[in-house]
Amino acid sequence: MAYAVSRSTRDEDTTIIGESSSAAAASSPIVKEIEAVIKKAYNECKSSASSSGRSSFNLNRNSATHTVNLGNAFSNGSSMAFFFDELCLAVKGGRLSSAVQEWVETLVQEDFENNYVGDYHEDEDEEDEDDGAMDTKKKGTKSAGNEKEMQLLGGNDGQLQIPTSSVDLSLLDGSSKNPMAPPGELRFSIEGAESAVYLKVLPLLSSCNVNEREYLPVQCVSIFRLMSTICNAQYGGRGLAEIDAMLECPLLLPSAESSGFEMWDDMGATKQWVITASYFFATCWIRQLINSFIYAAAADDSNNAMETVGSFTASSQGFNAEEVQKKIVARLRALVDLEEELRFTASKCYTFAPPGLDILAPPKELTASYSNNVDDENLINTSVDTTGMSKEEKKAITAAKKQQTKQAKDKQKAKQKAKKAKKQHEQELINRTLGALRPLNSQVCLALGFKELSLGPDASQSQALSQLPQVTTCGAPVTMLLLKLLQRTLSDSLSEKKKGAFNSGNSIDEYDGSDNPYMATTGSSTASSSVTTTYADIALASCEDSSKKCFALLDSFLSGGVFASLYENLAAVTELRCGPNKTDDDEVETRLVETAKCLFSSVECVMSSERLTRSQTGKIFLSAILKQVSEGDRSDYGSDPKRRRPTAASMNKMLGYVADNVNEIVTGAYTADLEFAMDGIKCMESILDCSKRISDEEDDDDADTSSSLSVKLSNVAEALLKQSWPDDTKINKGNVGKLLSLFIEHSSNRLKSLKYVVDEVLLQMPSVAKGQGVDTSFPTCTHQTFPTFFGITLENLWKELVMLFDSSSKSTDPDIVLKRLKDMIGLLQELSTLTKKHDSLAKTNVLLQQLKFGSRFMETFVSKAIPYFQVKGRFEEHEKTILTTIQMLQVPQKQLSYIISHAKREKIAILVKEAPRAKKANESFTHKVKALLKKNRCVTAMGKSSFNLCTVS
């Protein structure tokens, strides 16, 4: 392939390759040479698999005992699949001559039609046509004998389609003699579409010929991807309408009943493998269909910026936008159904392994046989009368009973262990199968903006909350699929972390990236020749190269209204959870919560990206995204080429709208899902961070919005802390501890919040029974979570001391500073007394937090407060307050000394490790205070571990 591309490039400016006559170009020696090289590689790949197929022709003709060998030859088809993928990259790179591309198209199209496409019988009255199976043609019709037959044979609107292949027809009507083949059915036809062909999936995977069963299915998706790329107008093709028959054709698959729970066990191991493999390759096929035809879904709009970044509208591909969008949505629904069936079959078929993977060996718990060593005849009667028995007999009966009880327990334990191992094994089978599927292209997210999936009355206009009361449901399976894809896409594109050499899973299709080794550097891209007319074009032209791919993707999403669909779904979830249409249905609540989680993740990806706040280009896109997410305005983007520079005030205002929506979803109705609540908290926190970055970058004084967002975040955290959660909820530092930190840090009055937590929560713990919270006002603080509350409160108390002196200046009123300092030390004193007087609360992890943050508090007091006291005239003016403050701090100092002694005496390693720093802080405090008092003519009487102060009159 490298030779073919380089040869085309070397001579692309000559009169032979660049000649206007396509016939002359096709007959040129250079083109012939390139074709010969490609043909040789094509034949080499083809012959290796064909020889493998011939050698194993009768492998599974009459026996199911060779099921373990099914799929072993999948790797033989990989070379051809790689060959087609490489050809596809060369076409996308724009460095193959048109003559070579036309020759490649003819070569692969013939093979594709012969191997994968099935035809229907023509009606006798219909005139014969010369078009191939890839062209749209009228379907033959016959009257349906009955509804079941019409369903199996692809009947639509009272018409019956009869396959020309007798093998395929026998699979459909149940007359097949193939022992490997389950009942067949033509499935996933698009309603109203006149399908001219169908895709052969079951006929290939149930074939006794290894070449057909295990080689051709592997290359199917790759060869179609190559064909769609050659036809794509984006890469110089005639348009995707050339292969439109594939978008709407049904698939010949195992019948839905054969993969159902009722009939699955009756299928046998071989047929189970065929069903699972059929669903796997059918799912890959549907994914590639969507990947290919998503480029033909853009509406014809003069303001559409998609056209300027390398994409094309539906008309340029030969389609009507509305029609192709409906078909793509239909294919997305089919994809959801197929993946659901694949999950079931993959979990139950232990012998199926996706291409490139070995069969996953079941755990030993499933293969071991647990025989019942206690036969019914030998069971001991527990009510037997032992009267008259000898001592030895009684002893033997007692021992037998114990042995019988032990065996019964061991058997039950083994069953439970096997059940758990089976569940884990089946989940691993599902994960590896779904992970091997064809990746979805990031552009598939554009389907979120299709009219078919819009929740508002007019997808082209802004949707206000008042326009959505009629919405009765959201979170449909297709929407959830697209939202998850959007979250992964945004995470990958907006993240600036370097990716590893290999990426696991199939989340995003990377073939359309900038890593194409055949990509032309200049002049080959259609996008590069387009005239920049909109503000998005100007932004993309001026931004740094590393961000162009990311911004081009965001540009297409904005043009397609993807972010406006986030607004619609956020508004719908808010309405259905908190509005008049809310319901108590647990199933509906679960669906709403899952939808909200996906929405929160997508919003968080945007808000946490520094790429969108670091440069002016990024801010342009961030402002446009916020416009859609906060207002649902689809029509604004790209309509004004002279858009003014977005201001921090305007973006902060829109951030506030988004935060309000998230806040309403989380707190507007009761939720028993703490994980869901934490997802909302993370989303709001990312919004706040984004607001701070915007304000800081522009040196904007608009602190009101950021402050308002901080208070909102604090209020939401407080509300969740005061909520009762189900008993099975896992409460730990990661959730409740995070909430407490946010409640204190973002409070409008942090010291007041600290005082509330200490006085109204922590000091009430001695009277709280185990397993209960601090009455009904703060149920999340229990004996289990007390160490978390205690440690976070101490940490924030220390941070507040640091902030007090870092923010103080000469103009700050010393009375206010000293009063706040006295209040902080008072809270520290109360916490020290709490653990000193109540041993039940003085656990090791609590004492560790006290050592750690108590010593830091002392260090900050010595380094910040004492120099503050030494300012000229300050000690004399506030002597009484300063001395009282120092006396109050002696209580925490003594407690630190007690903890250090306790740690050494009890040899508690984790406390001993922290002791040196605490001891040094205590000593430093003593020496600095002593020097301060001597300097200011105070008499000090030193004690063993502390000192008493009295002033000289």
mmCIF file of N, CA, C and O in Angstrom, residues 864-893:
data_model
loop_
_atom_site.group_PDB
_atom_site.id
_atom_site.type_symbol
_atom_site.label_atom_id
_atom_site.label_comp_id
_atom_site.label_asym_id
_atom_site.label_seq_id
_atom_site.Cartn_x
_atom_site.Cartn_y
_atom_site.Cartn_z
ATOM 1 N N LYS A 864 2.518 32.537 61.462
ATOM 2 C CA LYS A 864 1.667 33.621 60.971
ATOM 3 C C LYS A 864 1.144 34.522 62.092
ATOM 4 O O LYS A 864 1.211 35.753 62.002
ATOM 5 N N ALA A 865 0.600 33.898 63.155
ATOM 6 C CA ALA A 865 -0.071 34.689 64.195
ATOM 7 C C ALA A 865 0.915 35.446 65.071
ATOM 8 O O ALA A 865 0.715 36.645 65.345
ATOM 9 N N ILE A 866 1.971 34.768 65.510
ATOM 10 C CA ILE A 866 2.909 35.435 66.424
ATOM 11 C C ILE A 866 3.598 36.624 65.752
ATOM 12 O O ILE A 866 3.699 37.701 66.347
ATOM 13 N N PRO A 867 4.071 36.512 64.485
ATOM 14 C CA PRO A 867 4.584 37.722 63.823
ATOM 15 C C PRO A 867 3.518 38.810 63.693
ATOM 16 O O PRO A 867 3.858 40.000 63.743
ATOM 17 N N TYR A 868 2.271 38.418 63.534
ATOM 18 C CA TYR A 868 1.190 39.399 63.465
ATOM 19 C C TYR A 868 1.053 40.139 64.799
ATOM 20 O O TYR A 868 0.796 41.347 64.830
ATOM 21 N N PHE A 869 1.248 39.412 65.934
ATOM 22 C CA PHE A 869 1.166 40.043 67.254
ATOM 23 C C PHE A 869 2.310 41.030 67.487
ATOM 24 O O PHE A 869 2.166 42.000 68.242
ATOM 25 N N GLN A 870 3.457 40.794 66.823
ATOM 26 C CA GLN A 870 4.661 41.568 67.090
ATOM 27 C C GLN A 870 4.734 42.880 66.315
ATOM 28 O O GLN A 870 5.698 43.612 66.422
ATOM 29 N N VAL A 871 3.696 43.120 65.474
ATOM 30 C CA VAL A 871 3.659 44.400 64.777
ATOM 31 C C VAL A 871 3.650 45.526 65.810
ATOM 32 O O VAL A 871 2.987 45.432 66.853
ATOM 33 N N LYS A 872 4.375 46.590 65.553
ATOM 34 C CA LYS A 872 4.570 47.676 66.521
ATOM 35 C C LYS A 872 3.237 48.202 67.073
ATOM 36 O O LYS A 872 2.359 48.609 66.328
ATOM 37 N N GLY A 873 3.113 48.158 68.391
ATOM 38 C CA GLY A 873 1.944 48.702 69.069
ATOM 39 C C GLY A 873 0.755 47.774 69.136
ATOM 40 O O GLY A 873 -0.214 48.069 69.851
ATOM 41 N N ARG A 874 0.790 46.651 68.420
ATOM 42 C CA ARG A 874 -0.397 45.788 68.369
ATOM 43 C C ARG A 874 -0.564 44.999 69.657
ATOM 44 O O ARG A 874 -1.681 44.838 70.151
ATOM 45 N N PHE A 875 0.567 44.506 70.238
ATOM 46 C CA PHE A 875 0.455 43.727 71.459
ATOM 47 C C PHE A 875 -0.048 44.584 72.610
ATOM 48 O O PHE A 875 -0.902 44.167 73.399
ATOM 49 N N GLU A 876 0.487 45.798 72.718
ATOM 50 C CA GLU A 876 0.058 46.677 73.792
ATOM 51 C C GLU A 876 -1.414 47.033 73.673
ATOM 52 O O GLU A 876 -2.139 47.108 74.679
ATOM 53 N N GLU A 877 -1.876 47.213 72.439
ATOM 54 C CA GLU A 877 -3.264 47.628 72.230
ATOM 55 C C GLU A 877 -4.249 46.479 72.464
ATOM 56 O O GLU A 877 -5.368 46.711 72.942
ATOM 57 N N HIS A 878 -3.832 45.229 72.135
ATOM 58 C CA HIS A 878 -4.746 44.091 72.244
ATOM 59 C C HIS A 878 -4.166 43.026 73.161
ATOM 60 O O HIS A 878 -4.361 41.825 72.924
ATOM 61 N N GLU A 879 -3.502 43.451 74.231
ATOM 62 C CA GLU A 879 -2.794 42.518 75.099
ATOM 63 C C GLU A 879 -3.717 41.475 75.704
ATOM 64 O O GLU A 879 -3.420 40.272 75.696
ATOM 65 N N LYS A 880 -4.820 41.869 76.221
ATOM 66 C CA LYS A 880 -5.718 40.935 76.897
ATOM 67 C C LYS A 880 -6.242 39.877 75.928
ATOM 68 O O LYS A 880 -6.276 38.677 76.245
ATOM 69 N N THR A 881 -6.635 40.313 74.731
ATOM 70 C CA THR A 881 -7.165 39.364 73.740
ATOM 71 C C THR A 881 -6.093 38.377 73.299
ATOM 72 O O THR A 881 -6.356 37.173 73.173
ATOM 73 N N ILE A 882 -4.871 38.874 73.102
ATOM 74 C CA ILE A 882 -3.787 38.005 72.641
ATOM 75 C C ILE A 882 -3.441 36.969 73.702
ATOM 76 O O ILE A 882 -3.273 35.779 73.409
ATOM 77 N N LEU A 883 -3.357 37.404 74.963
ATOM 78 C CA LEU A 883 -3.009 36.476 76.046
ATOM 79 C C LEU A 883 -4.114 35.438 76.246
ATOM 80 O O LEU A 883 -3.833 34.257 76.482
ATOM 81 N N THR A 884 -5.361 35.853 76.117
ATOM 82 C CA THR A 884 -6.467 34.899 76.230
ATOM 83 C C THR A 884 -6.408 33.864 75.111
ATOM 84 O O THR A 884 -6.640 32.671 75.327
ATOM 85 N N THR A 885 -6.074 34.331 73.922
ATOM 86 C CA THR A 885 -5.967 33.417 72.773
ATOM 87 C C THR A 885 -4.870 32.385 73.012
ATOM 88 O O THR A 885 -5.057 31.191 72.749
ATOM 89 N N ILE A 886 -3.714 32.833 73.528
ATOM 90 C CA ILE A 886 -2.605 31.908 73.779
ATOM 91 C C ILE A 886 -2.982 30.909 74.861
ATOM 92 O O ILE A 886 -2.662 29.712 74.766
ATOM 93 N N GLN A 887 -3.681 31.396 75.919
ATOM 94 C CA GLN A 887 -4.110 30.484 76.981
ATOM 95 C C GLN A 887 -5.064 29.417 76.444
ATOM 96 O O GLN A 887 -4.986 28.257 76.829
ATOM 97 N N MET A 888 -5.969 29.813 75.544
ATOM 98 C CA MET A 888 -6.929 28.848 74.975
ATOM 99 C C MET A 888 -6.204 27.793 74.150
ATOM 100 O O MET A 888 -6.607 26.616 74.122
ATOM 101 N N LEU A 889 -5.128 28.171 73.490
ATOM 102 C CA LEU A 889 -4.414 27.231 72.633
ATOM 103 C C LEU A 889 -3.621 26.202 73.436
ATOM 104 O O LEU A 889 -3.166 25.199 72.890
ATOM 105 N N GLN A 890 -3.461 26.446 74.747
ATOM 106 C CA GLN A 890 -2.755 25.473 75.579
ATOM 107 C C GLN A 890 -3.514 24.147 75.672
ATOM 108 O O GLN A 890 -2.908 23.094 75.815
ATOM 109 N N VAL A 891 -4.839 24.199 75.604
ATOM 110 C CA VAL A 891 -5.625 22.965 75.703
ATOM 111 C C VAL A 891 -5.327 22.028 74.540
ATOM 112 O O VAL A 891 -5.023 20.850 74.746
ATOM 113 N N PRO A 892 -5.388 22.481 73.277
ATOM 114 C CA PRO A 892 -4.991 21.596 72.172
ATOM 115 C C PRO A 892 -3.528 21.163 72.249
ATOM 116 O O PRO A 892 -3.191 20.041 71.872
ATOM 117 N N GLN A 893 -2.656 22.067 72.779
ATOM 118 C CA GLN A 893 -1.245 21.706 72.896
ATOM 119 C C GLN A 893 -1.065 20.538 73.868
ATOM 120 O O GLN A 893 -0.317 19.593 73.596
#
